[in-house]
XYZ file of C-alpha atoms in Angstrom:
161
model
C 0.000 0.000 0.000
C 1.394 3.209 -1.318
C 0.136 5.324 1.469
C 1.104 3.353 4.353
C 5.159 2.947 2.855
C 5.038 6.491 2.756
C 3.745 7.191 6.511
C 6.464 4.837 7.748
C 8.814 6.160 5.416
C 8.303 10.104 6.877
C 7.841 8.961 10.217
C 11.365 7.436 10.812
C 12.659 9.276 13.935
C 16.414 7.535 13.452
C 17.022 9.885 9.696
C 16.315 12.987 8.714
C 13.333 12.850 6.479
C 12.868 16.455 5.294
C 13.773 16.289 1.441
C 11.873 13.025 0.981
C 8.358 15.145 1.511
C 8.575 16.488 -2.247
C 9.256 13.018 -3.655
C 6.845 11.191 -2.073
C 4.047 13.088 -2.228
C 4.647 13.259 -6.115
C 4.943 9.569 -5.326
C 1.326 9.565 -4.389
C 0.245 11.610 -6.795
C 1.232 9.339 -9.737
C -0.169 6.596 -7.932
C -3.227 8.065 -8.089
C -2.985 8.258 -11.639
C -6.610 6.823 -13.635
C -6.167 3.365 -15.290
C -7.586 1.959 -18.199
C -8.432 -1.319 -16.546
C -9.439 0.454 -13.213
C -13.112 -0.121 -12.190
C -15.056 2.706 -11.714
C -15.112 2.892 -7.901
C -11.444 3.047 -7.946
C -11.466 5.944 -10.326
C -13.460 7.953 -7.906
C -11.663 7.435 -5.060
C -8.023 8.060 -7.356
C -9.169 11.221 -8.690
C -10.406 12.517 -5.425
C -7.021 11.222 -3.392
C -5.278 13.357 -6.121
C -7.100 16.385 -6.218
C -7.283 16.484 -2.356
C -3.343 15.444 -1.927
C -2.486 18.738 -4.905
C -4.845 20.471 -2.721
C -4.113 19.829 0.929
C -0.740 19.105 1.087
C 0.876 22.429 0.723
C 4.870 22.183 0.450
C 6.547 24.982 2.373
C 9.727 26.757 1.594
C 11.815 24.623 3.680
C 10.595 21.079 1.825
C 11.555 22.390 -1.674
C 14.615 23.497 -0.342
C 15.545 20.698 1.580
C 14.723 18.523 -1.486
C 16.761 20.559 -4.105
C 19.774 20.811 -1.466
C 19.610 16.458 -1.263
C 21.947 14.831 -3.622
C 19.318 12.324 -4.752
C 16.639 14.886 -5.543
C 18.764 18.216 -7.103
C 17.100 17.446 -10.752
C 13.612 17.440 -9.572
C 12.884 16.333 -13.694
C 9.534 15.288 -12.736
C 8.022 18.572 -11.116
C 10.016 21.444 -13.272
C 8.019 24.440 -11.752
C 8.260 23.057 -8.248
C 12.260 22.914 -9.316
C 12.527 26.298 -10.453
C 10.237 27.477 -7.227
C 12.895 25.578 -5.492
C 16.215 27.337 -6.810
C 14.751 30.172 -6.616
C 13.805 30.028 -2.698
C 16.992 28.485 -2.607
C 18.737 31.556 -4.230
C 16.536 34.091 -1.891
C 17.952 32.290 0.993
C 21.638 32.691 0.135
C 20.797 36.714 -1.133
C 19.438 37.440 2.241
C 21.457 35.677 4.683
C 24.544 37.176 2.313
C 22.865 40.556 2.376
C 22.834 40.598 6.458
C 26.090 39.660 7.002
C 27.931 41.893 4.254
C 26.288 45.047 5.024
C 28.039 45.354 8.261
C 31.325 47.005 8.256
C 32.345 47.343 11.735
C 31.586 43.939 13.248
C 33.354 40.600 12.468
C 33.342 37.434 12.753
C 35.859 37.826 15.560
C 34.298 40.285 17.441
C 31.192 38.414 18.205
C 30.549 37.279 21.524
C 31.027 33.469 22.769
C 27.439 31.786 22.110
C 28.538 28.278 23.122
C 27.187 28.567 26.426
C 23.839 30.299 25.241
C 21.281 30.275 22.410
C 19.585 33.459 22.981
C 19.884 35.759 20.165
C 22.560 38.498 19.825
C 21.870 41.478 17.969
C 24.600 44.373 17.394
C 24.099 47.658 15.589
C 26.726 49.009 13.105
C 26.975 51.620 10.577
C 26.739 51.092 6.861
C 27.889 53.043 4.020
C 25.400 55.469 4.163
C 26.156 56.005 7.531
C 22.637 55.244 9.117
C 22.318 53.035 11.805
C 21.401 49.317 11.256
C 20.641 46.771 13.582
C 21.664 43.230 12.998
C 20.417 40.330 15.039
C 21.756 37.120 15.057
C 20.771 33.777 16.197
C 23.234 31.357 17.678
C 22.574 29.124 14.181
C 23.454 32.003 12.213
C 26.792 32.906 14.575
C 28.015 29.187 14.783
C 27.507 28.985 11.116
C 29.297 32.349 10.123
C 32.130 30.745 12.344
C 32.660 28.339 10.388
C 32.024 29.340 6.994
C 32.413 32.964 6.368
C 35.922 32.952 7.922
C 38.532 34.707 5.654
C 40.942 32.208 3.825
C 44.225 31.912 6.127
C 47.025 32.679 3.461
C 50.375 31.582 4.719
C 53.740 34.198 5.106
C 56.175 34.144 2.292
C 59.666 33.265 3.296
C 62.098 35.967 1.790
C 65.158 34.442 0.856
């Protein structure tokens, strides 16, 4: 039973299970698909699992990004506007996070505090360009992960001769 592999299949509590929404429930939806050979009580009860599943079961943001970021599901050939919704949410994401962090000029990566003993959010106000006041806040997510990626590439001393 299609519906029942797929229950047990999003309810396993040992593996993530976040990009596997998208190809499942298009999973479903093929399943539901009208035979020539079906009987006509089947037919009924396929179109109206299909229509309700399209209907009901509304994919957020973080689904279509989760299943464009998995290895398995980047082509997404089956559902190309749910792709191109996708990479661009996906896109948005980067822009803004990118956006927060590179229109401060006065705080660094260095000079935030210590969050490893707290996960309260830290918010610190600098001045842009335009010199008008902005306030930035920042989670301990977005900290720990500016720690470790938006660090500045170490470039090692040249040895004069």
């Amino acid at each position: 039973l299609p519906f029942d592999t797929v229950i047990k299949a999003l309810s396993d509590d040992r593996r993530p299970t976040l990009h596997r929404v998208l190809p499942f429930k298009q999973y479903l939806i093929n399943k539901c698909e009208i035979d020539n050979d079906d009987n006509e009580g089947l037919k009924q009860v396929k179109c109206f699992l299909g229509k309700r599943l399209n209907e009901k079961w509304e994919l957020t943001n973080e689904y279509l990004i989760a299943a464009i970021l998995h290895p398995n599901n980047k082509h997404l050939h089956k559902s190309f506007h749910l792709k191109e919704r996708a990479i661009l949410l996906l896109k948005q994401e980067i822009f803004k996070r990118h956006d927060r962090f590179s229109s401060t000029t006065t705080s660094t990566v260095a000079g935030l505090p210590d969050t490893s003993s707290r996960t309260s959010s830290t918010c610190s106000s600098s001045i842009s360009s335009t010199s008008v006041t902005k306030s930035v806040c920042l989670d301990a997510r977005d900290i720990l992960l500016m720690e470790i990626f938006d660090k500045p590439p170490s470039v090692p001393e040249k040895k004069s001769c």
